[in-house]
Short mmCIF file of C-alpha atoms in Angstrom, two decimals:
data_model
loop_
_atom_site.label_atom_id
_atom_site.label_comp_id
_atom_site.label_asym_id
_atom_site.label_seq_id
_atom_site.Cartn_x
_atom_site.Cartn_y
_atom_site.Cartn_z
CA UNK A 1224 0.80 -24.92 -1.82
CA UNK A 1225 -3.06 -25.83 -0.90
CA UNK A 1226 -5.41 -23.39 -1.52
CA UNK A 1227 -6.46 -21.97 1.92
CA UNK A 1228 -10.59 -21.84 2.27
CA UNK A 1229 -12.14 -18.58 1.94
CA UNK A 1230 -13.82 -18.27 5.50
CA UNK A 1231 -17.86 -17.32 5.01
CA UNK A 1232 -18.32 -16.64 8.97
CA UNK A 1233 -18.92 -13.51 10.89
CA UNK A 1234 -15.14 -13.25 12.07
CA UNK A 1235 -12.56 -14.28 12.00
CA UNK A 1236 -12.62 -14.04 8.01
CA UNK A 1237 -10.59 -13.77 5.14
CA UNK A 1238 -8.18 -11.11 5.14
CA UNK A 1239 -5.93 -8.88 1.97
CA UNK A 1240 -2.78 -10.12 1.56
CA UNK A 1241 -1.51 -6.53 2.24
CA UNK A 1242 -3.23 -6.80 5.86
CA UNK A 1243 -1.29 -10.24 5.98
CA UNK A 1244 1.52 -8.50 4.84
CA UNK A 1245 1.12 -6.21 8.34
CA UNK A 1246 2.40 -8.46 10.63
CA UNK A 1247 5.64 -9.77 9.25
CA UNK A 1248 7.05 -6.21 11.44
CA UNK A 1249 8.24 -7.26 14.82
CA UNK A 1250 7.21 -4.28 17.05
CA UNK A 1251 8.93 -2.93 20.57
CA UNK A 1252 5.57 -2.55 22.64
CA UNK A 1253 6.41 0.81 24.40
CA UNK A 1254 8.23 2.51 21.35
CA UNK A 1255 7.11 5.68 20.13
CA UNK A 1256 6.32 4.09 16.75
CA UNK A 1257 4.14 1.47 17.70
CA UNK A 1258 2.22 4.20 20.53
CA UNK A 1259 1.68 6.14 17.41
CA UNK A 1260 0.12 3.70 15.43
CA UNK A 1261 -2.39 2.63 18.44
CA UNK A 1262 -2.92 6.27 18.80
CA UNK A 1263 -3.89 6.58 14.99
CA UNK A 1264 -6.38 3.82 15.16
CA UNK A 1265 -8.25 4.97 17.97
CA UNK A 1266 -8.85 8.09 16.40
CA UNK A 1267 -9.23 6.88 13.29
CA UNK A 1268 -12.24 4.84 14.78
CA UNK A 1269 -13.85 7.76 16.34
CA UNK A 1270 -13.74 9.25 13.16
CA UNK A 1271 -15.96 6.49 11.77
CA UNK A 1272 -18.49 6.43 14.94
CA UNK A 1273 -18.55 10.28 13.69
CA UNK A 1274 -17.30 11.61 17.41
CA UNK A 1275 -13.74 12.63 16.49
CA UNK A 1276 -14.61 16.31 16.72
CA UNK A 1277 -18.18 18.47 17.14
CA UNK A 1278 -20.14 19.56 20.05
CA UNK A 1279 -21.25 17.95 22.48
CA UNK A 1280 -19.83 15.04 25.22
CA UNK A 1281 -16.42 13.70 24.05
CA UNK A 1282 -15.85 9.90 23.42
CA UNK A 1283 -12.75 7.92 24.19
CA UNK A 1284 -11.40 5.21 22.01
CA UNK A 1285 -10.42 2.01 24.51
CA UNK A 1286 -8.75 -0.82 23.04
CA UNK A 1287 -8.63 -4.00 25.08
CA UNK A 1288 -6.85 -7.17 24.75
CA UNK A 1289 -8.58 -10.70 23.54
CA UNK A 1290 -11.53 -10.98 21.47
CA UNK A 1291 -14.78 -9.41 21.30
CA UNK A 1292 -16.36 -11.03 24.40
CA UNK A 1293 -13.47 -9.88 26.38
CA UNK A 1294 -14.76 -5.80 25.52
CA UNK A 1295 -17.90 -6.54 26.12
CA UNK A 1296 -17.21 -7.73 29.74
CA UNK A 1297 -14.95 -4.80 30.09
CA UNK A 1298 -17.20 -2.49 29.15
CA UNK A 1299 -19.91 -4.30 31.72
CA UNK A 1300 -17.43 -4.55 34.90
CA UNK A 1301 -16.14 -1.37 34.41
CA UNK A 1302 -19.77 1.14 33.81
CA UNK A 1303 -21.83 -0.87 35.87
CA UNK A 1304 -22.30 -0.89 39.49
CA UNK A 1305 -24.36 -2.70 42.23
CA UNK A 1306 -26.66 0.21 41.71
CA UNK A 1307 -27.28 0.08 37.95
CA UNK A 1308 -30.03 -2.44 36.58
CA UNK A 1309 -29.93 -3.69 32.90
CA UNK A 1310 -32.53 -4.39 30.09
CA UNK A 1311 -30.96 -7.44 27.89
CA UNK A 1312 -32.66 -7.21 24.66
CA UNK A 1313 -32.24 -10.90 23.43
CA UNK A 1314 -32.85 -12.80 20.23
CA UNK A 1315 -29.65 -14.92 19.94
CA UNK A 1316 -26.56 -16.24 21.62
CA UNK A 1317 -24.76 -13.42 22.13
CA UNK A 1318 -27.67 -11.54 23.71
CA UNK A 1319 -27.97 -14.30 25.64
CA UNK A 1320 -24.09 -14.33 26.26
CA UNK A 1321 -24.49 -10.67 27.66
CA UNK A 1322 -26.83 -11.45 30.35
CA UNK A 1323 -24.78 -14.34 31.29
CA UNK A 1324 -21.57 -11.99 31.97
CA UNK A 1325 -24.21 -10.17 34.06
CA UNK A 1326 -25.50 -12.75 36.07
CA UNK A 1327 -21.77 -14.13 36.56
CA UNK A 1328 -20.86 -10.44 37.82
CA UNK A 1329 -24.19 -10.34 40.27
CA UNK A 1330 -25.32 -7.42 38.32
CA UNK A 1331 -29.19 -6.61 38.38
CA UNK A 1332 -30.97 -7.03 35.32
CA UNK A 1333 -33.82 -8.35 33.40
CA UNK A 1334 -34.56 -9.37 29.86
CA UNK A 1335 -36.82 -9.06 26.55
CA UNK A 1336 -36.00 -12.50 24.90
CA UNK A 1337 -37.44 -12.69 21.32
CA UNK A 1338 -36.22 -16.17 20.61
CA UNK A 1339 -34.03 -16.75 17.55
CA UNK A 1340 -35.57 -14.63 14.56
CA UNK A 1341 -37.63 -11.82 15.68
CA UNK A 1342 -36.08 -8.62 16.99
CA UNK A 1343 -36.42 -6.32 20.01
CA UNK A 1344 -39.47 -3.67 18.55
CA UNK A 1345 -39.13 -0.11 20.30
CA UNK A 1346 -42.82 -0.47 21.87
CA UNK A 1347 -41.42 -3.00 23.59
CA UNK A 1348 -38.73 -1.49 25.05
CA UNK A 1349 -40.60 1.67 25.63
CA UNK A 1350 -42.81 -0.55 27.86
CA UNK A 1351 -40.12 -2.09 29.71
CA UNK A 1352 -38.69 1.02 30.67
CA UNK A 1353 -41.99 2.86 31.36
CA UNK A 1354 -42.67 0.17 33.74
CA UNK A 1355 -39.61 -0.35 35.56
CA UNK A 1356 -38.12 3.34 36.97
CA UNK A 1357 -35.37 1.62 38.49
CA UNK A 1358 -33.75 0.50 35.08
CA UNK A 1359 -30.58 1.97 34.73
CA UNK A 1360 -28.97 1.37 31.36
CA UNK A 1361 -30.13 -0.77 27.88
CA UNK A 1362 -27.83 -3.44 26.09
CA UNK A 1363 -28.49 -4.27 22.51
CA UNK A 1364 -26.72 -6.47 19.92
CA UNK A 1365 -26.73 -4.17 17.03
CA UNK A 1366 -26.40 -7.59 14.71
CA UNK A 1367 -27.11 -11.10 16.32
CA UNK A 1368 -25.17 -13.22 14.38
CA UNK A 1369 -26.46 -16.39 15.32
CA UNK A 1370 -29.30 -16.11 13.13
CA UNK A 1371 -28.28 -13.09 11.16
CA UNK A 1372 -30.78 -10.36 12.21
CA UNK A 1373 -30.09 -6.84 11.90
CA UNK A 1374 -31.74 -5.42 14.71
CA UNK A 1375 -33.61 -1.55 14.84
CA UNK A 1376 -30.83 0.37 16.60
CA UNK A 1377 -31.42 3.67 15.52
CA UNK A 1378 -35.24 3.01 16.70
CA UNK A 1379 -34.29 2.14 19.72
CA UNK A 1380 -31.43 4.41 20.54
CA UNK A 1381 -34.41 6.99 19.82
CA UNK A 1382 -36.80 5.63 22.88
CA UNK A 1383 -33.81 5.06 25.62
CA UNK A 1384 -32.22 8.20 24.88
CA UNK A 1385 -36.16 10.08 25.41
CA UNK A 1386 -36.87 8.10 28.30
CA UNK A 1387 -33.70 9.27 29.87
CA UNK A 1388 -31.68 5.29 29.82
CA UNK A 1389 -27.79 4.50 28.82
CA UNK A 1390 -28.10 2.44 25.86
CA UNK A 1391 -24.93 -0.04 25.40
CA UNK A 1392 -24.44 -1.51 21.89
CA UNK A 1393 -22.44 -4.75 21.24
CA UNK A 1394 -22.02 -4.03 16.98
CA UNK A 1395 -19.60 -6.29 17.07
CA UNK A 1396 -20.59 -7.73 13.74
CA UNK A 1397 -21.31 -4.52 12.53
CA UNK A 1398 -19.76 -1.13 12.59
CA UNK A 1399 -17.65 -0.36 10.14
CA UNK A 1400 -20.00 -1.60 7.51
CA UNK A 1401 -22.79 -0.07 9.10
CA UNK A 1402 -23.56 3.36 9.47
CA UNK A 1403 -23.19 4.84 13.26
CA UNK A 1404 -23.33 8.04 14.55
CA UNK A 1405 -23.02 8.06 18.61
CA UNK A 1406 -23.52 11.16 19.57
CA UNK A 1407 -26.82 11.75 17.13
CA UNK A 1408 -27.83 8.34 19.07
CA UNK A 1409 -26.71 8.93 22.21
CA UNK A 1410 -24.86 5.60 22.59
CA UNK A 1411 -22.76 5.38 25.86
CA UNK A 1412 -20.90 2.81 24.61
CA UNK A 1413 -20.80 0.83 21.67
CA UNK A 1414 -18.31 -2.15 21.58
CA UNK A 1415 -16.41 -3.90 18.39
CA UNK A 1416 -13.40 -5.81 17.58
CA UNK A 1417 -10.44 -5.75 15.06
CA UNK A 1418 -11.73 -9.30 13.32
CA UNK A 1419 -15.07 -7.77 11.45
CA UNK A 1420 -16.26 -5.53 9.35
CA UNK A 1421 -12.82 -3.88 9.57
CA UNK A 1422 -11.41 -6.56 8.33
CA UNK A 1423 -8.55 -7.40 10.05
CA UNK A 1424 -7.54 -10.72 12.72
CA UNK A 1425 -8.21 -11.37 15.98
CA UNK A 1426 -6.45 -10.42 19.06
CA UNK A 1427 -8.48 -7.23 20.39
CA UNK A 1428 -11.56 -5.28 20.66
CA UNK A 1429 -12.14 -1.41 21.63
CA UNK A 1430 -15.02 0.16 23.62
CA UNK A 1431 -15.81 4.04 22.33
CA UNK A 1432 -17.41 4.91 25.26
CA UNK A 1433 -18.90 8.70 26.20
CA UNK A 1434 -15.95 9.89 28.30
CA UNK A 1435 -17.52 11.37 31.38
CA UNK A 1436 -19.26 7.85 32.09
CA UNK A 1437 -15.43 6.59 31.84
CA UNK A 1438 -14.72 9.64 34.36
CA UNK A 1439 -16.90 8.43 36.78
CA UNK A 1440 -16.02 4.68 36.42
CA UNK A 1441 -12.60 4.79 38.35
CA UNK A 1442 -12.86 1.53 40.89
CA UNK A 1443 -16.10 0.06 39.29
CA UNK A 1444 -14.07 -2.91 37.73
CA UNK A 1445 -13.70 -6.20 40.01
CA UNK A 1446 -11.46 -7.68 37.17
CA UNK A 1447 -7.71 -5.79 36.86
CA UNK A 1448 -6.95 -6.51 33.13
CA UNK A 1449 -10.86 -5.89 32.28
CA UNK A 1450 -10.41 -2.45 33.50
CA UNK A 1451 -11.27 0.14 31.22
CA UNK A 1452 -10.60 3.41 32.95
CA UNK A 1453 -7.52 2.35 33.92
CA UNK A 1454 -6.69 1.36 30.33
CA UNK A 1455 -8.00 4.61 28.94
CA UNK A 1456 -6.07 6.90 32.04
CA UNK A 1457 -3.00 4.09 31.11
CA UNK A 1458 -2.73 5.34 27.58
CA UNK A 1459 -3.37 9.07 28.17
CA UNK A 1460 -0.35 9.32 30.44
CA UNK A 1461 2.04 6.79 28.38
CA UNK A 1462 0.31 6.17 25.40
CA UNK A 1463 0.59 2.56 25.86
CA UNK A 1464 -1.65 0.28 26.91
CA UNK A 1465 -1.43 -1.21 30.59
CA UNK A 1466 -0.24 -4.85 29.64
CA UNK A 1467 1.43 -6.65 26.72
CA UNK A 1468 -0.45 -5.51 23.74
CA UNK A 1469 -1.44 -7.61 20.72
CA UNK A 1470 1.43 -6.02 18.49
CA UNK A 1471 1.44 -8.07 15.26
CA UNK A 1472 -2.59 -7.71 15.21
CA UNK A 1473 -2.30 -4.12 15.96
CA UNK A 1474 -0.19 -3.79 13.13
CA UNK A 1475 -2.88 -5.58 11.00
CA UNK A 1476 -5.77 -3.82 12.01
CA UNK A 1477 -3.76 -0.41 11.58
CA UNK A 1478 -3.02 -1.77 7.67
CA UNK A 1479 -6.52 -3.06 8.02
CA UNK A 1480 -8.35 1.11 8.76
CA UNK A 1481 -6.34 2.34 5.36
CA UNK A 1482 -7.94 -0.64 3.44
CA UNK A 1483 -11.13 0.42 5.14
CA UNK A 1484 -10.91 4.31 3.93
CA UNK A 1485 -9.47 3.58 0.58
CA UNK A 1486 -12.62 1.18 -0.09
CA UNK A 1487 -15.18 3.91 0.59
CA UNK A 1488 -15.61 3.92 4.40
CA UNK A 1489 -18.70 2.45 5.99
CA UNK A 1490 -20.39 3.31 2.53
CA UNK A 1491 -18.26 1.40 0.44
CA UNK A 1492 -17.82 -1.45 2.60
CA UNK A 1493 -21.73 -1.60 3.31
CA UNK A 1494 -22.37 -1.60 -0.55
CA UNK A 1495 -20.13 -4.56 -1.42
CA UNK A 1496 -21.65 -6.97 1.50
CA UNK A 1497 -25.17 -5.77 0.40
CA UNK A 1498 -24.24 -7.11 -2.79
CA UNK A 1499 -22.32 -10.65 -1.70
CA UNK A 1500 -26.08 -10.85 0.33
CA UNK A 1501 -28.30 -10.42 -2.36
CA UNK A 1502 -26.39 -12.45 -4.62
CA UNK A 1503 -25.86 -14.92 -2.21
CA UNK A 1504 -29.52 -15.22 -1.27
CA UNK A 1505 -30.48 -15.31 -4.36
CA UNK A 1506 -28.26 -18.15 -5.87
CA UNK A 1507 -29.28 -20.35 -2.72
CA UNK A 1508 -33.54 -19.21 -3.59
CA UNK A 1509 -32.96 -20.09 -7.13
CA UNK A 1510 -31.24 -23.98 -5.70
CA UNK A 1511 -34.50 -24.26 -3.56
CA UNK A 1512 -32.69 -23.01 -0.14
CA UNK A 1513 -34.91 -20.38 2.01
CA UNK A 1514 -33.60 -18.55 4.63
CA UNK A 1515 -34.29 -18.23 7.87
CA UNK A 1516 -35.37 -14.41 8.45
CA UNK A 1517 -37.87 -12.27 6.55
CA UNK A 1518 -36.13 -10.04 3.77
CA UNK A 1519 -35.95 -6.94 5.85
CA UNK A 1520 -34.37 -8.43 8.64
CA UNK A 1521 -31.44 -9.89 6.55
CA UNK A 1522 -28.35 -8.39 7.60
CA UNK A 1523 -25.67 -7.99 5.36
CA UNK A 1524 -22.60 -9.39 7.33
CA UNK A 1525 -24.69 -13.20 7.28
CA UNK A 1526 -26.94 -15.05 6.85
CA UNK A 1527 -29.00 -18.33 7.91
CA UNK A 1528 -30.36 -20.68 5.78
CA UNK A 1529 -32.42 -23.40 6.73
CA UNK A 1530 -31.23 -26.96 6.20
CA UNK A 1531 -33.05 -28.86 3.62
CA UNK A 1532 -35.55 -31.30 5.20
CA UNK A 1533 -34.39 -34.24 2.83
CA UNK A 1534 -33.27 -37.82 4.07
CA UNK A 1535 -29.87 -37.36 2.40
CA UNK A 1536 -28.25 -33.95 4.40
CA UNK A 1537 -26.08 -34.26 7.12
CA UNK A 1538 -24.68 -30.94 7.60
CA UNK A 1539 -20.85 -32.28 8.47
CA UNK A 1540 -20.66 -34.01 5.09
CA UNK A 1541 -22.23 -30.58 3.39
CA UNK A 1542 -19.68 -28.62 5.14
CA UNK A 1543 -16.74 -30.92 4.20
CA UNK A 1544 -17.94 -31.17 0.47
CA UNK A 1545 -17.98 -27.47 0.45
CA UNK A 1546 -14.16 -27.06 2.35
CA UNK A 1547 -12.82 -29.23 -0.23
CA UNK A 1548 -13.96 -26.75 -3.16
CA UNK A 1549 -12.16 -24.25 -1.08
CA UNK A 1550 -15.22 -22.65 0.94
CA UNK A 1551 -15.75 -22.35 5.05
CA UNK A 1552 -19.60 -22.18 5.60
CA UNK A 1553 -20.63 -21.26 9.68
CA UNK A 1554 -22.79 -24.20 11.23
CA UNK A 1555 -26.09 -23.03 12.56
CA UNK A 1556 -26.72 -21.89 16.56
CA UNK A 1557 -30.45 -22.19 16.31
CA UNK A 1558 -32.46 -24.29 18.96
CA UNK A 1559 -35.66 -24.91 17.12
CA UNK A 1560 -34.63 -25.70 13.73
CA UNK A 1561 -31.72 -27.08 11.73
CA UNK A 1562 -30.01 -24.12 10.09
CA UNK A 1563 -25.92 -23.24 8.56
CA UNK A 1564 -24.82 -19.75 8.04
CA UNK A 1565 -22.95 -18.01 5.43
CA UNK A 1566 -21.09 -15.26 5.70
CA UNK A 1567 -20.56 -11.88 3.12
CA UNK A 1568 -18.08 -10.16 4.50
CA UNK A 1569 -14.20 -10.17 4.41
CA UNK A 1570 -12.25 -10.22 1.25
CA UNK A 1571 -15.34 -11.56 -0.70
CA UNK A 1572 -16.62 -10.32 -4.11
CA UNK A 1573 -18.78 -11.40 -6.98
CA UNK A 1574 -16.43 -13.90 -7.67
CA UNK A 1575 -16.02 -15.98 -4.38
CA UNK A 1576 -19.76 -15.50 -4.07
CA UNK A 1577 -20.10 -17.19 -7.49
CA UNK A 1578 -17.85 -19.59 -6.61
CA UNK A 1579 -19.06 -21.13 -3.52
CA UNK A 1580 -22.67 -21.08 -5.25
CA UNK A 1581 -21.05 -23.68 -7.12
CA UNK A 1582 -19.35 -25.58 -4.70
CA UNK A 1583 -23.10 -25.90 -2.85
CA UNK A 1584 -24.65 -27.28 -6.07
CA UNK A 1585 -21.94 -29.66 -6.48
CA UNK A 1586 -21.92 -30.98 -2.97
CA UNK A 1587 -25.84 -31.49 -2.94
CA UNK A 1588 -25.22 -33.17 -6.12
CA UNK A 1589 -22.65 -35.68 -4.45
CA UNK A 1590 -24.55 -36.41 -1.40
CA UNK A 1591 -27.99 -37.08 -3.51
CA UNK A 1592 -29.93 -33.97 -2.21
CA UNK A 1593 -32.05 -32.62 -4.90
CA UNK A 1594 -32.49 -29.49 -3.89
CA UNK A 1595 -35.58 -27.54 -5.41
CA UNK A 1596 -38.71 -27.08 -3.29
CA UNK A 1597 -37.39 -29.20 -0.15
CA UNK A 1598 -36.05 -26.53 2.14
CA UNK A 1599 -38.64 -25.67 4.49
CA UNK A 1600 -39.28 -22.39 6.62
CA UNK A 1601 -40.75 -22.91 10.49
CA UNK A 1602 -44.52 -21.49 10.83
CA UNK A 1603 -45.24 -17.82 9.76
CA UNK A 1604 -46.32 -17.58 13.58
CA UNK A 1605 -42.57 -17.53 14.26
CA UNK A 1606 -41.96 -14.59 12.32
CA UNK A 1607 -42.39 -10.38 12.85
#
């Protein structure tokens, strides 16, 4: 049989075989067994957001079917009203994704746009929110993967919370390798889906939202299957969800949570994409690559590097040379430069890692590109 590519992206990526393994189980969608097994990941992911027990305002675990972008509308349609009034903080597509879904829903809000590389700083945000009373609730991306940048979150969670705001997080690319506590942070709702750091495939997200927001959110929704206090009132009466659920995937993801726990948690998962990062950005340094962000914003779940300003790269024939030594690379979403990205999380260790190192040398050495000293980095003006 071919060899299928290990995918370097931000999700969908490359799964165990075990998690594979998962779905081969057809599954009846309102027996017991399979409302048990939802019921076991949503409180197995509370118990990673650290809000599964302890003082203070409960959270609810809210899955939702379709990808990521499908939560994160939920989430919107169903806390927001014509009265509330959002701060966007952008500095990528999906911030910029966010605001659409807003705009689309005629939902007030207004923006801190930071272009592609630079993140939202708290001073910033402390001014926004200082100077507009009327601003309601804050939406940050926790990791824009469009360039890679991990943004501040817990410095920022910080002002909103003191200055009295709901902060919505979209950590989509990032919890459950990153550490996040939501009631120490006072998140009202933080928003991720099965194909990430979790590592299992796509078919649904989940919204851990604070549950007396949810409590008050009964008719807020415009959309029926975005709904997510009917979903959550749904699966406390039944414990199934309202419509057809994702069973195979659920069944993944479930397989997916042990994986998680038997790797280390968020600790051990965060330790081995710190590592496919640094050895990843350094193999592509020591081939002349440079990447796009300073080295503290570099996220560990991926990361941009700038195409090589040299007559013979054409990113299409890079990406094929690399698929046919068994590798998946990410193409860039940048607007002022030429960039590609490259993922470090999924089923990837020192030896994938190693391997696709190779499979970039190789291709630059069949399409003529010398490599050392011609990648170039856009002006230090550009950068925080």
């Amino acid at each position: 049989m071919k060899q299928v590519p290990y995918l370097l992206t931000p999700g969908p990526l490359t799964t165990s075989a075990t998690v594979k393994a998962a779905m081969q189980q057809d599954w009846g969608s309102w027996d017991g067994d399979f409302n048990r097994l939802t019921t076991g990941i949503c409180e197995r992911l509370l118990q990673v957001a650290g809000v599964a027990e302890g003082e203070g305002e409960p959270y609810a675990c809210v899955p939702i079917q379709g990808s990521g972008t499908f939560a994160v509308e939920a989430v919107l349609d169903t806390l927001l009203t014509s009265d509330s009034k959002t701060l966007v903080l952008i500095n990528g597509a999906y911030g910029q994704r966010l605001a659409r879904m807003l705009a689309r829903r005629g939902l007030a809000h207004v923006v801190i746009d930071k272009g592609d590389y630079a993140p939202p700083l708290p001073d910033e945000v402390e001014a926004a929110l200082i100077a507009d009373p009327g601003i309601t609730h804050v939406a940050l991306i926790h990791c824009e993967t469009s360039s890679g940048i991990l943004n501040p979150l817990e410095a920022i969670a910080a002002v909103v919370s003191r200055l009295g705001r709901l902060l919505i997080v979209d950590s989509m690319s990032a919890f459950g390798a990153l550490p996040v506590n939501l009631r120490e942070l006072n998140i009202a709702a933080l928003i991720s889906s099965a194909n990430k750091c979790f590592e299992g495939v796509p078919g649904f997200g989940f919204a851990l939202i604070r549950q007396n927001l949810l409590e008050q959110a009964a008719g807020n929704a415009l959309s029926l299957s975005l709904d997510l206090h009917d979903q959550w009132q749904y699966l406390k009466k039944t414990g199934q969800w309202r419509f057809t659920p994702p069973t195979h995937v659920v069944a993944a993801f479930a397989q997916a949570l042990q994986e998680h726990e038997q790797e280390g948690g968020v600790a051990g998962r965060l330790a081995r994409y710190s590592r496919n990062r640094d050895r990843l950005v350094a193999g592509m340094q020591a081939m002349g690559f440079s990447t796009l962000l300073e080295p503290q914003w570099l996220s560990p779940i991926i990361v941009t590097f700038l195409s090589p300003q040299h007559p013979e790269f054409e990113f299409m024939r890079f990406y094929d040379e690399v698929k046919q030594r068994g590798f998946l690379l990410y193409p860039g979403k940048l607007t002022e430069v030429d960039s590609f990205r490259i993922g470090c999380i999924g089923q990837l260790f020192d030896e994938q890692i190693d391997a696709v190192l190779n499979a970039i040398r190789e291709a630059c050495e069949v399409m003529g590109v010398e490599m050392m000293g011609v990648a170039t980095k856009p002006s230090e003006a550009n950068h925080v």
